[in-house]
JSON list of C-alpha atoms in Angstrom, two decimals:
[
{"chain": "A", "resi": 525, "resn": "LEU", "atom": "CA", "xyz": [5.40, -16.91, 1.62]},
{"chain": "A", "resi": 526, "resn": "LYS", "atom": "CA", "xyz": [2.80, -19.23, -0.07]},
{"chain": "A", "resi": 527, "resn": "CYS", "atom": "CA", "xyz": [1.17, -17.51, -2.87]},
{"chain": "A", "resi": 528, "resn": "ALA", "atom": "CA", "xyz": [-1.44, -20.42, -2.91]},
{"chain": "A", "resi": 529, "resn": "ALA", "atom": "CA", "xyz": [-2.24, -19.84, 0.73]},
{"chain": "A", "resi": 530, "resn": "LYS", "atom": "CA", "xyz": [-5.74, -18.98, 1.60]},
{"chain": "A", "resi": 531, "resn": "MET", "atom": "CA", "xyz": [-6.08, -15.63, 3.09]},
{"chain": "A", "resi": 532, "resn": "ALA", "atom": "CA", "xyz": [-8.50, -14.56, 6.03]},
{"chain": "A", "resi": 533, "resn": "ASP", "atom": "CA", "xyz": [-11.66, -16.72, 6.15]},
{"chain": "A", "resi": 534, "resn": "GLY", "atom": "CA", "xyz": [-10.55, -18.53, 2.80]},
{"chain": "A", "resi": 535, "resn": "ASP", "atom": "CA", "xyz": [-10.33, -18.07, -0.48]},
{"chain": "A", "resi": 536, "resn": "VAL", "atom": "CA", "xyz": [-12.39, -15.60, -2.38]},
{"chain": "A", "resi": 537, "resn": "GLN", "atom": "CA", "xyz": [-15.71, -16.89, -2.72]},
{"chain": "A", "resi": 538, "resn": "LYS", "atom": "CA", "xyz": [-18.13, -15.61, -5.74]},
{"chain": "A", "resi": 539, "resn": "PRO", "atom": "CA", "xyz": [-20.74, -13.87, -4.15]},
{"chain": "A", "resi": 540, "resn": "GLN", "atom": "CA", "xyz": [-24.34, -14.54, -5.32]},
{"chain": "A", "resi": 541, "resn": "LEU", "atom": "CA", "xyz": [-24.10, -11.66, -7.92]},
{"chain": "A", "resi": 542, "resn": "ASP", "atom": "CA", "xyz": [-28.12, -11.28, -8.64]},
{"chain": "A", "resi": 543, "resn": "GLY", "atom": "CA", "xyz": [-28.47, -7.64, -8.45]},
{"chain": "A", "resi": 544, "resn": "ARG", "atom": "CA", "xyz": [-25.53, -6.82, -6.56]},
{"chain": "A", "resi": 545, "resn": "VAL", "atom": "CA", "xyz": [-23.16, -5.69, -9.15]},
{"chain": "A", "resi": 546, "resn": "SER", "atom": "CA", "xyz": [-25.85, -3.23, -10.45]},
{"chain": "A", "resi": 547, "resn": "ALA", "atom": "CA", "xyz": [-26.45, -2.14, -6.96]},
{"chain": "A", "resi": 548, "resn": "PHE", "atom": "CA", "xyz": [-22.73, -1.42, -6.30]},
{"chain": "A", "resi": 549, "resn": "LEU", "atom": "CA", "xyz": [-22.28, 0.23, -9.76]},
{"chain": "A", "resi": 550, "resn": "ARG", "atom": "CA", "xyz": [-25.18, 2.47, -8.75]},
{"chain": "A", "resi": 551, "resn": "LYS", "atom": "CA", "xyz": [-23.66, 3.26, -5.15]},
{"chain": "A", "resi": 552, "resn": "VAL", "atom": "CA", "xyz": [-20.37, 4.50, -6.97]},
{"chain": "A", "resi": 553, "resn": "GLY", "atom": "CA", "xyz": [-22.29, 6.15, -9.84]},
{"chain": "A", "resi": 554, "resn": "MET", "atom": "CA", "xyz": [-21.07, 4.06, -12.86]},
{"chain": "A", "resi": 555, "resn": "ARG", "atom": "CA", "xyz": [-22.47, 2.06, -15.63]},
{"chain": "A", "resi": 556, "resn": "ALA", "atom": "CA", "xyz": [-21.34, -1.12, -16.61]},
{"chain": "A", "resi": 557, "resn": "SER", "atom": "CA", "xyz": [-19.91, 0.25, -20.04]},
{"chain": "A", "resi": 558, "resn": "ASP", "atom": "CA", "xyz": [-18.10, 3.03, -18.11]},
{"chain": "A", "resi": 559, "resn": "LEU", "atom": "CA", "xyz": [-16.54, 0.44, -16.06]},
{"chain": "A", "resi": 560, "resn": "ILE", "atom": "CA", "xyz": [-15.06, -1.62, -18.62]},
{"chain": "A", "resi": 561, "resn": "SER", "atom": "CA", "xyz": [-13.39, 1.24, -20.25]},
{"chain": "A", "resi": 562, "resn": "ALA", "atom": "CA", "xyz": [-12.35, 3.28, -17.21]},
{"chain": "A", "resi": 563, "resn": "SER", "atom": "CA", "xyz": [-8.66, 3.64, -16.55]},
{"chain": "A", "resi": 564, "resn": "SER", "atom": "CA", "xyz": [-9.50, 5.28, -13.14]},
{"chain": "A", "resi": 565, "resn": "CYS", "atom": "CA", "xyz": [-11.96, 4.44, -10.38]},
{"chain": "A", "resi": 566, "resn": "ASP", "atom": "CA", "xyz": [-12.09, 7.24, -7.62]},
{"chain": "A", "resi": 567, "resn": "TRP", "atom": "CA", "xyz": [-14.22, 5.62, -5.11]},
{"chain": "A", "resi": 568, "resn": "VAL", "atom": "CA", "xyz": [-13.25, 7.79, -1.97]},
{"chain": "A", "resi": 569, "resn": "GLU", "atom": "CA", "xyz": [-15.35, 8.34, 1.11]},
{"chain": "A", "resi": 570, "resn": "MET", "atom": "CA", "xyz": [-18.35, 5.99, -0.54]},
{"chain": "A", "resi": 571, "resn": "ASP", "atom": "CA", "xyz": [-18.86, 3.87, 2.51]},
{"chain": "A", "resi": 572, "resn": "ILE", "atom": "CA", "xyz": [-17.57, 0.90, 0.67]},
{"chain": "A", "resi": 573, "resn": "ASN", "atom": "CA", "xyz": [-17.60, -2.01, 3.12]},
{"chain": "A", "resi": 574, "resn": "THR", "atom": "CA", "xyz": [-16.79, -5.90, 3.25]},
{"chain": "A", "resi": 575, "resn": "SER", "atom": "CA", "xyz": [-19.65, -6.89, 1.33]},
{"chain": "A", "resi": 576, "resn": "ASP", "atom": "CA", "xyz": [-18.81, -4.39, -1.56]},
{"chain": "A", "resi": 577, "resn": "MET", "atom": "CA", "xyz": [-15.49, -5.68, -1.77]},
{"chain": "A", "resi": 578, "resn": "GLU", "atom": "CA", "xyz": [-16.68, -9.07, -2.65]},
{"chain": "A", "resi": 579, "resn": "ILE", "atom": "CA", "xyz": [-18.08, -7.38, -5.74]},
{"chain": "A", "resi": 580, "resn": "ILE", "atom": "CA", "xyz": [-14.79, -5.49, -6.36]},
{"chain": "A", "resi": 581, "resn": "ALA", "atom": "CA", "xyz": [-12.89, -8.73, -6.06]},
{"chain": "A", "resi": 582, "resn": "HIS", "atom": "CA", "xyz": [-15.19, -10.17, -8.41]},
{"chain": "A", "resi": 583, "resn": "LEU", "atom": "CA", "xyz": [-15.13, -7.46, -11.05]},
{"chain": "A", "resi": 584, "resn": "ILE", "atom": "CA", "xyz": [-11.23, -7.78, -10.93]},
{"chain": "A", "resi": 585, "resn": "SER", "atom": "CA", "xyz": [-10.92, -11.40, -11.10]},
{"chain": "A", "resi": 586, "resn": "SER", "atom": "CA", "xyz": [-13.61, -11.42, -14.03]},
{"chain": "A", "resi": 587, "resn": "GLY", "atom": "CA", "xyz": [-11.43, -8.96, -15.96]},
{"chain": "A", "resi": 588, "resn": "ALA", "atom": "CA", "xyz": [-14.35, -6.38, -16.08]},
{"chain": "A", "resi": 589, "resn": "MET", "atom": "CA", "xyz": [-11.77, -3.84, -14.41]},
{"chain": "A", "resi": 590, "resn": "ALA", "atom": "CA", "xyz": [-8.90, -4.93, -16.80]},
{"chain": "A", "resi": 591, "resn": "ALA", "atom": "CA", "xyz": [-8.51, -1.48, -18.24]},
{"chain": "A", "resi": 592, "resn": "VAL", "atom": "CA", "xyz": [-8.17, 0.26, -14.58]},
{"chain": "A", "resi": 593, "resn": "GLN", "atom": "CA", "xyz": [-4.95, 1.54, -13.53]},
{"chain": "A", "resi": 594, "resn": "THR", "atom": "CA", "xyz": [-5.80, 3.74, -10.80]},
{"chain": "A", "resi": 595, "resn": "LEU", "atom": "CA", "xyz": [-7.99, 2.55, -7.70]},
{"chain": "A", "resi": 596, "resn": "GLN", "atom": "CA", "xyz": [-8.72, 4.91, -4.95]},
{"chain": "A", "resi": 597, "resn": "LEU", "atom": "CA", "xyz": [-10.44, 3.33, -1.79]},
{"chain": "A", "resi": 598, "resn": "ASN", "atom": "CA", "xyz": [-9.49, 5.86, 0.55]},
{"chain": "A", "resi": 599, "resn": "TRP", "atom": "CA", "xyz": [-11.77, 6.83, 3.32]},
{"chain": "A", "resi": 600, "resn": "ASN", "atom": "CA", "xyz": [-13.68, 3.87, 3.43]},
{"chain": "A", "resi": 601, "resn": "THR", "atom": "CA", "xyz": [-13.11, 2.74, 6.93]},
{"chain": "A", "resi": 602, "resn": "ASN", "atom": "CA", "xyz": [-15.27, -0.22, 6.79]},
{"chain": "A", "resi": 603, "resn": "ILE", "atom": "CA", "xyz": [-13.52, -2.09, 4.24]},
{"chain": "A", "resi": 604, "resn": "GLY", "atom": "CA", "xyz": [-11.09, -3.53, 7.02]},
{"chain": "A", "resi": 605, "resn": "ASP", "atom": "CA", "xyz": [-9.02, -6.44, 6.91]},
{"chain": "A", "resi": 606, "resn": "ARG", "atom": "CA", "xyz": [-11.34, -8.91, 5.28]},
{"chain": "A", "resi": 607, "resn": "GLY", "atom": "CA", "xyz": [-11.92, -6.57, 2.46]},
{"chain": "A", "resi": 608, "resn": "ILE", "atom": "CA", "xyz": [-8.03, -6.06, 2.20]},
{"chain": "A", "resi": 609, "resn": "ALA", "atom": "CA", "xyz": [-7.80, -9.75, 1.85]},
{"chain": "A", "resi": 610, "resn": "LEU", "atom": "CA", "xyz": [-10.35, -10.13, -0.80]},
{"chain": "A", "resi": 611, "resn": "LEU", "atom": "CA", "xyz": [-8.86, -7.22, -3.02]},
{"chain": "A", "resi": 612, "resn": "ALA", "atom": "CA", "xyz": [-5.29, -8.82, -2.31]},
{"chain": "A", "resi": 613, "resn": "GLU", "atom": "CA", "xyz": [-6.31, -12.20, -3.73]},
{"chain": "A", "resi": 614, "resn": "ALA", "atom": "CA", "xyz": [-8.28, -10.69, -6.53]},
{"chain": "A", "resi": 615, "resn": "LEU", "atom": "CA", "xyz": [-4.97, -8.57, -7.67]},
{"chain": "A", "resi": 616, "resn": "SER", "atom": "CA", "xyz": [-3.00, -11.68, -7.60]},
{"chain": "A", "resi": 617, "resn": "ALA", "atom": "CA", "xyz": [-4.69, -12.64, -10.97]},
{"chain": "A", "resi": 618, "resn": "ARG", "atom": "CA", "xyz": [-4.41, -9.12, -12.42]},
{"chain": "A", "resi": 619, "resn": "PRO", "atom": "CA", "xyz": [-1.39, -7.15, -11.45]},
{"chain": "A", "resi": 620, "resn": "THR", "atom": "CA", "xyz": [-1.96, -4.15, -13.58]},
{"chain": "A", "resi": 621, "resn": "LEU", "atom": "CA", "xyz": [-2.61, -1.44, -11.05]},
{"chain": "A", "resi": 622, "resn": "THR", "atom": "CA", "xyz": [-0.13, 1.54, -11.13]},
{"chain": "A", "resi": 623, "resn": "VAL", "atom": "CA", "xyz": [-1.81, 3.61, -8.31]},
{"chain": "A", "resi": 624, "resn": "LEU", "atom": "CA", "xyz": [-3.58, 1.98, -5.23]},
{"chain": "A", "resi": 625, "resn": "GLY", "atom": "CA", "xyz": [-5.26, 3.80, -2.37]},
{"chain": "A", "resi": 626, "resn": "LEU", "atom": "CA", "xyz": [-5.86, 2.34, 0.82]},
{"chain": "A", "resi": 627, "resn": "GLY", "atom": "CA", "xyz": [-5.61, 5.16, 3.18]},
{"chain": "A", "resi": 628, "resn": "SER", "atom": "CA", "xyz": [-8.18, 5.10, 6.20]},
{"chain": "A", "resi": 629, "resn": "THR", "atom": "CA", "xyz": [-9.78, 1.92, 5.48]},
{"chain": "A", "resi": 630, "resn": "GLY", "atom": "CA", "xyz": [-9.59, 0.20, 8.87]},
{"chain": "A", "resi": 631, "resn": "MET", "atom": "CA", "xyz": [-6.53, -2.18, 7.94]},
{"chain": "A", "resi": 632, "resn": "THR", "atom": "CA", "xyz": [-4.36, -3.48, 10.83]},
{"chain": "A", "resi": 633, "resn": "ASP", "atom": "CA", "xyz": [-1.30, -5.67, 10.92]},
{"chain": "A", "resi": 634, "resn": "GLU", "atom": "CA", "xyz": [-3.43, -8.57, 9.55]},
{"chain": "A", "resi": 635, "resn": "GLY", "atom": "CA", "xyz": [-4.53, -6.74, 6.39]},
{"chain": "A", "resi": 636, "resn": "ALA", "atom": "CA", "xyz": [-0.96, -5.23, 5.81]},
{"chain": "A", "resi": 637, "resn": "THR", "atom": "CA", "xyz": [0.52, -8.68, 5.93]},
{"chain": "A", "resi": 638, "resn": "LEU", "atom": "CA", "xyz": [-1.85, -10.14, 3.74]},
{"chain": "A", "resi": 639, "resn": "LEU", "atom": "CA", "xyz": [-1.48, -7.46, 1.38]},
{"chain": "A", "resi": 640, "resn": "ALA", "atom": "CA", "xyz": [2.40, -7.80, 1.69]},
{"chain": "A", "resi": 641, "resn": "ASP", "atom": "CA", "xyz": [2.04, -11.59, 1.04]},
{"chain": "A", "resi": 642, "resn": "ALA", "atom": "CA", "xyz": [-0.04, -10.86, -2.34]},
{"chain": "A", "resi": 643, "resn": "MET", "atom": "CA", "xyz": [3.08, -8.39, -3.36]},
{"chain": "A", "resi": 644, "resn": "ALA", "atom": "CA", "xyz": [5.58, -11.07, -2.93]},
{"chain": "A", "resi": 645, "resn": "CYS", "atom": "CA", "xyz": [3.49, -13.17, -5.41]},
{"chain": "A", "resi": 646, "resn": "GLY", "atom": "CA", "xyz": [3.44, -10.38, -7.88]},
{"chain": "A", "resi": 647, "resn": "ALA", "atom": "CA", "xyz": [0.02, -9.01, -7.31]},
{"chain": "A", "resi": 648, "resn": "LEU", "atom": "CA", "xyz": [1.14, -5.37, -7.46]},
{"chain": "A", "resi": 649, "resn": "SER", "atom": "CA", "xyz": [4.05, -5.77, -9.65]},
{"chain": "A", "resi": 650, "resn": "CYS", "atom": "CA", "xyz": [3.25, -2.62, -11.76]},
{"chain": "A", "resi": 651, "resn": "LEU", "atom": "CA", "xyz": [2.50, -0.35, -8.86]},
{"chain": "A", "resi": 652, "resn": "GLU", "atom": "CA", "xyz": [3.94, 3.27, -8.79]},
{"chain": "A", "resi": 653, "resn": "SER", "atom": "CA", "xyz": [2.06, 4.82, -5.86]},
{"chain": "A", "resi": 654, "resn": "LEU", "atom": "CA", "xyz": [0.65, 3.28, -2.87]},
{"chain": "A", "resi": 655, "resn": "ASN", "atom": "CA", "xyz": [-1.25, 4.78, 0.02]},
{"chain": "A", "resi": 656, "resn": "MET", "atom": "CA", "xyz": [-1.67, 3.00, 3.25]},
{"chain": "A", "resi": 657, "resn": "ALA", "atom": "CA", "xyz": [-2.03, 6.05, 5.36]},
{"chain": "A", "resi": 658, "resn": "SER", "atom": "CA", "xyz": [-4.35, 6.54, 8.48]},
{"chain": "A", "resi": 659, "resn": "ASN", "atom": "CA", "xyz": [-4.90, 3.05, 9.26]},
{"chain": "A", "resi": 660, "resn": "LEU", "atom": "CA", "xyz": [-3.95, 0.76, 12.30]},
{"chain": "A", "resi": 661, "resn": "ILE", "atom": "CA", "xyz": [-0.67, -0.89, 10.79]},
{"chain": "A", "resi": 662, "resn": "GLY", "atom": "CA", "xyz": [1.91, -1.73, 13.46]},
{"chain": "A", "resi": 663, "resn": "ASP", "atom": "CA", "xyz": [5.32, -3.08, 13.71]},
{"chain": "A", "resi": 664, "resn": "THR", "atom": "CA", "xyz": [4.41, -6.46, 12.37]},
{"chain": "A", "resi": 665, "resn": "GLY", "atom": "CA", "xyz": [2.57, -5.14, 9.27]},
{"chain": "A", "resi": 666, "resn": "LEU", "atom": "CA", "xyz": [5.42, -2.61, 8.58]},
{"chain": "A", "resi": 667, "resn": "SER", "atom": "CA", "xyz": [7.90, -5.44, 8.78]},
{"chain": "A", "resi": 668, "resn": "ALA", "atom": "CA", "xyz": [5.87, -7.77, 6.49]},
{"chain": "A", "resi": 669, "resn": "LEU", "atom": "CA", "xyz": [5.85, -4.63, 3.95]},
{"chain": "A", "resi": 670, "resn": "GLY", "atom": "CA", "xyz": [9.62, -4.47, 4.06]},
{"chain": "A", "resi": 671, "resn": "VAL", "atom": "CA", "xyz": [10.03, -8.06, 3.63]},
{"chain": "A", "resi": 672, "resn": "SER", "atom": "CA", "xyz": [7.90, -7.90, 0.48]},
{"chain": "A", "resi": 673, "resn": "SER", "atom": "CA", "xyz": [9.18, -4.54, -0.97]},
{"chain": "A", "resi": 674, "resn": "CYS", "atom": "CA", "xyz": [11.48, -6.40, -3.48]},
{"chain": "A", "resi": 675, "resn": "ALA", "atom": "CA", "xyz": [8.31, -7.07, -5.44]},
{"chain": "A", "resi": 676, "resn": "LEU", "atom": "CA", "xyz": [7.69, -3.59, -5.78]},
{"chain": "A", "resi": 677, "resn": "GLU", "atom": "CA", "xyz": [10.36, -2.81, -8.66]},
{"chain": "A", "resi": 678, "resn": "ARG", "atom": "CA", "xyz": [8.36, 0.17, -9.87]},
{"chain": "A", "resi": 679, "resn": "LEU", "atom": "CA", "xyz": [7.21, 1.96, -6.75]},
{"chain": "A", "resi": 680, "resn": "GLN", "atom": "CA", "xyz": [7.88, 5.78, -6.63]},
{"chain": "A", "resi": 681, "resn": "SER", "atom": "CA", "xyz": [5.72, 6.86, -3.68]},
{"chain": "A", "resi": 682, "resn": "LEU", "atom": "CA", "xyz": [4.64, 5.08, -0.50]},
{"chain": "A", "resi": 683, "resn": "PHE", "atom": "CA", "xyz": [2.47, 6.67, 2.20]},
{"chain": "A", "resi": 684, "resn": "LEU", "atom": "CA", "xyz": [2.30, 5.44, 5.42]},
{"chain": "A", "resi": 685, "resn": "TYR", "atom": "CA", "xyz": [1.71, 8.31, 7.85]},
{"chain": "A", "resi": 686, "resn": "ALA", "atom": "CA", "xyz": [-0.70, 8.36, 10.64]},
{"chain": "A", "resi": 687, "resn": "ASN", "atom": "CA", "xyz": [-0.41, 4.27, 11.78]},
{"chain": "A", "resi": 688, "resn": "GLN", "atom": "CA", "xyz": [0.61, 2.90, 14.77]},
{"chain": "A", "resi": 689, "resn": "PHE", "atom": "CA", "xyz": [4.41, 1.58, 14.25]},
{"chain": "A", "resi": 690, "resn": "GLY", "atom": "CA", "xyz": [7.32, 2.74, 16.04]},
{"chain": "A", "resi": 691, "resn": "ASP", "atom": "CA", "xyz": [11.14, 1.88, 16.24]},
{"chain": "A", "resi": 692, "resn": "THR", "atom": "CA", "xyz": [10.86, -1.77, 16.22]},
{"chain": "A", "resi": 693, "resn": "GLY", "atom": "CA", "xyz": [8.85, -1.60, 12.88]},
{"chain": "A", "resi": 694, "resn": "VAL", "atom": "CA", "xyz": [11.14, 0.80, 11.28]},
{"chain": "A", "resi": 695, "resn": "VAL", "atom": "CA", "xyz": [14.00, -1.21, 11.86]},
{"chain": "A", "resi": 696, "resn": "ALA", "atom": "CA", "xyz": [12.41, -4.28, 10.48]},
{"chain": "A", "resi": 697, "resn": "PHE", "atom": "CA", "xyz": [11.35, -2.53, 7.32]},
{"chain": "A", "resi": 698, "resn": "THR", "atom": "CA", "xyz": [14.70, -1.34, 6.70]},
{"chain": "A", "resi": 699, "resn": "ARG", "atom": "CA", "xyz": [16.25, -4.70, 7.15]},
{"chain": "A", "resi": 700, "resn": "GLY", "atom": "CA", "xyz": [13.79, -5.93, 4.64]},
{"chain": "A", "resi": 701, "resn": "LEU", "atom": "CA", "xyz": [15.05, -3.31, 2.50]},
{"chain": "A", "resi": 702, "resn": "SER", "atom": "CA", "xyz": [18.43, -4.28, 2.78]},
{"chain": "A", "resi": 703, "resn": "ASN", "atom": "CA", "xyz": [17.78, -8.00, 2.20]},
{"chain": "A", "resi": 704, "resn": "GLY", "atom": "CA", "xyz": [15.56, -7.56, -0.87]},
{"chain": "A", "resi": 705, "resn": "GLY", "atom": "CA", "xyz": [16.19, -6.74, -4.52]},
{"chain": "A", "resi": 706, "resn": "SER", "atom": "CA", "xyz": [18.67, -8.22, -6.95]},
{"chain": "A", "resi": 707, "resn": "THR", "atom": "CA", "xyz": [21.28, -5.65, -6.40]},
{"chain": "A", "resi": 708, "resn": "SER", "atom": "CA", "xyz": [23.37, -4.27, -3.36]},
{"chain": "A", "resi": 709, "resn": "ALA", "atom": "CA", "xyz": [21.11, -1.29, -3.37]},
{"chain": "A", "resi": 710, "resn": "GLY", "atom": "CA", "xyz": [18.42, -3.53, -1.80]},
{"chain": "A", "resi": 711, "resn": "SER", "atom": "CA", "xyz": [14.50, -2.69, -2.56]},
{"chain": "A", "resi": 712, "resn": "LEU", "atom": "CA", "xyz": [12.59, -0.03, -3.78]},
{"chain": "A", "resi": 713, "resn": "ARG", "atom": "CA", "xyz": [15.17, 1.42, -5.82]},
{"chain": "A", "resi": 714, "resn": "HIS", "atom": "CA", "xyz": [12.79, 3.85, -7.76]},
{"chain": "A", "resi": 715, "resn": "LEU", "atom": "CA", "xyz": [11.19, 5.09, -4.95]},
{"chain": "A", "resi": 716, "resn": "LYS", "atom": "CA", "xyz": [11.01, 9.06, -4.65]},
{"chain": "A", "resi": 717, "resn": "GLU", "atom": "CA", "xyz": [8.84, 9.70, -1.80]},
{"chain": "A", "resi": 718, "resn": "LEU", "atom": "CA", "xyz": [8.52, 7.83, 1.68]},
{"chain": "A", "resi": 719, "resn": "ASP", "atom": "CA", "xyz": [6.12, 9.14, 4.17]},
{"chain": "A", "resi": 720, "resn": "LEU", "atom": "CA", "xyz": [6.33, 7.98, 7.78]},
{"chain": "A", "resi": 721, "resn": "GLN", "atom": "CA", "xyz": [4.83, 11.04, 9.46]},
{"chain": "A", "resi": 722, "resn": "ASN", "atom": "CA", "xyz": [2.55, 10.80, 12.63]},
{"chain": "A", "resi": 723, "resn": "ASN", "atom": "CA", "xyz": [4.05, 7.59, 13.67]},
{"chain": "A", "resi": 724, "resn": "THR", "atom": "CA", "xyz": [6.38, 6.96, 16.59]},
{"chain": "A", "resi": 725, "resn": "CYS", "atom": "CA", "xyz": [10.00, 6.76, 15.80]},
{"chain": "A", "resi": 726, "resn": "GLY", "atom": "CA", "xyz": [13.09, 7.48, 17.85]},
{"chain": "A", "resi": 727, "resn": "SER", "atom": "CA", "xyz": [16.76, 7.20, 17.71]},
{"chain": "A", "resi": 728, "resn": "ALA", "atom": "CA", "xyz": [16.90, 3.50, 16.69]},
{"chain": "A", "resi": 729, "resn": "GLY", "atom": "CA", "xyz": [14.47, 3.93, 13.55]},
{"chain": "A", "resi": 730, "resn": "CYS", "atom": "CA", "xyz": [16.57, 7.19, 12.57]},
{"chain": "A", "resi": 731, "resn": "GLU", "atom": "CA", "xyz": [19.85, 5.11, 12.89]},
{"chain": "A", "resi": 732, "resn": "ALA", "atom": "CA", "xyz": [18.33, 2.37, 10.72]},
{"chain": "A", "resi": 733, "resn": "LEU", "atom": "CA", "xyz": [17.12, 4.59, 7.91]},
{"chain": "A", "resi": 734, "resn": "ALA", "atom": "CA", "xyz": [20.39, 6.65, 7.93]},
{"chain": "A", "resi": 735, "resn": "ALA", "atom": "CA", "xyz": [22.25, 3.41, 7.60]},
{"chain": "A", "resi": 736, "resn": "ILE", "atom": "CA", "xyz": [20.43, 2.27, 4.54]},
{"chain": "A", "resi": 737, "resn": "LEU", "atom": "CA", "xyz": [20.59, 5.66, 3.09]},
{"chain": "A", "resi": 738, "resn": "SER", "atom": "CA", "xyz": [24.30, 5.60, 3.65]},
{"chain": "A", "resi": 739, "resn": "GLU", "atom": "CA", "xyz": [24.83, 2.20, 2.15]},
{"chain": "A", "resi": 740, "resn": "GLY", "atom": "CA", "xyz": [23.22, 3.51, -1.18]},
{"chain": "A", "resi": 741, "resn": "GLY", "atom": "CA", "xyz": [19.76, 1.91, -0.23]},
{"chain": "A", "resi": 742, "resn": "LEU", "atom": "CA", "xyz": [16.59, 3.61, -1.74]},
{"chain": "A", "resi": 743, "resn": "ALA", "atom": "CA", "xyz": [18.80, 4.95, -4.59]},
{"chain": "A", "resi": 744, "resn": "SER", "atom": "CA", "xyz": [16.12, 7.32, -6.11]},
{"chain": "A", "resi": 745, "resn": "LEU", "atom": "CA", "xyz": [14.71, 8.89, -2.80]},
{"chain": "A", "resi": 746, "resn": "GLU", "atom": "CA", "xyz": [14.27, 12.64, -3.17]},
{"chain": "A", "resi": 747, "resn": "LYS", "atom": "CA", "xyz": [11.92, 13.10, -0.19]},
{"chain": "A", "resi": 748, "resn": "LEU", "atom": "CA", "xyz": [11.51, 11.70, 3.13]},
{"chain": "A", "resi": 749, "resn": "LEU", "atom": "CA", "xyz": [8.90, 12.91, 5.67]},
{"chain": "A", "resi": 750, "resn": "MET", "atom": "CA", "xyz": [9.45, 11.67, 9.29]},
{"chain": "A", "resi": 751, "resn": "PRO", "atom": "CA", "xyz": [7.67, 11.84, 12.65]},
{"chain": "A", "resi": 752, "resn": "TYR", "atom": "CA", "xyz": [8.20, 15.02, 14.73]},
{"chain": "A", "resi": 753, "resn": "GLY", "atom": "CA", "xyz": [11.56, 15.69, 15.94]},
{"chain": "A", "resi": 754, "resn": "CYS", "atom": "CA", "xyz": [13.34, 12.91, 13.45]},
{"chain": "A", "resi": 755, "resn": "GLU", "atom": "CA", "xyz": [14.19, 15.65, 11.21]},
{"chain": "A", "resi": 756, "resn": "LYS", "atom": "CA", "xyz": [16.70, 16.84, 13.87]},
{"chain": "A", "resi": 757, "resn": "ASP", "atom": "CA", "xyz": [18.49, 13.27, 14.31]},
{"chain": "A", "resi": 758, "resn": "PRO", "atom": "CA", "xyz": [22.25, 14.04, 13.38]},
{"chain": "A", "resi": 759, "resn": "GLN", "atom": "CA", "xyz": [22.83, 10.84, 11.74]},
{"chain": "A", "resi": 760, "resn": "LEU", "atom": "CA", "xyz": [19.93, 10.93, 9.44]},
{"chain": "A", "resi": 761, "resn": "ARG", "atom": "CA", "xyz": [20.22, 14.74, 8.86]},
{"chain": "A", "resi": 762, "resn": "ALA", "atom": "CA", "xyz": [23.79, 14.00, 7.66]},
{"chain": "A", "resi": 763, "resn": "ALA", "atom": "CA", "xyz": [22.67, 11.03, 5.30]},
{"chain": "A", "resi": 764, "resn": "CYS", "atom": "CA", "xyz": [19.99, 12.92, 3.66]},
{"chain": "A", "resi": 765, "resn": "ARG", "atom": "CA", "xyz": [22.28, 15.82, 3.17]},
{"chain": "A", "resi": 766, "resn": "ALA", "atom": "CA", "xyz": [24.78, 13.55, 1.58]},
{"chain": "A", "resi": 767, "resn": "ARG", "atom": "CA", "xyz": [22.14, 12.41, -0.90]},
{"chain": "A", "resi": 768, "resn": "GLN", "atom": "CA", "xyz": [20.45, 15.73, -1.24]},
{"chain": "A", "resi": 769, "resn": "ILE", "atom": "CA", "xyz": [17.22, 13.98, 0.01]},
{"chain": "A", "resi": 770, "resn": "GLU", "atom": "CA", "xyz": [14.75, 16.52, 1.43]},
{"chain": "A", "resi": 771, "resn": "LEU", "atom": "CA", "xyz": [14.16, 15.49, 5.00]},
{"chain": "A", "resi": 772, "resn": "LEU", "atom": "CA", "xyz": [10.86, 16.72, 6.56]}
]
């Protein structure tokens, strides 16, 4: 992974900001003075689009959002992969977020891979909760997240429900977890909740998850939410029972 590599359509370009920052702040109901001191930006379902993401990326890069630890962008379906790319590159310079909500933002494998590349470069090293649910992430995107998961040392909650990945992605994700990290426990050692509901996962995916749990991976996991039927898989049930993990 190349941290200096250009993301979708090139590096983040500083937008022509005349009036655009003010217009954006009016859109999200904030004043500039509020933003500078804000620890949380709850911009859920505000029709934020790619153009708005240029402004958000500029605000992050400039330090105007330096105090923000929680950024919620869920249910802004017009952000798309380009918007995710802008955000990922901006966060590479200021990895201070602890909570990031990107559920239902129109993200596909492309956006998930770009975000994973940024993670590998330390962009989200302080993150404790990540929501990427209700998107269009398939096997390729999930695999990229597994590879980069070793950089998410503090992550406690990962929400990936209602995407488009299946057994291939789950197997690749667990392989990334096994290969990552600095100890035999692999990556995501502090993860407590993993939500994979409403995807397509069969016996191969269940077997891969059962194996990593049996080997001591995901050492802090307390709750595992799986697609319908997986909670009955004998290997996965046994692995969760042995670790006292709630399987739903």
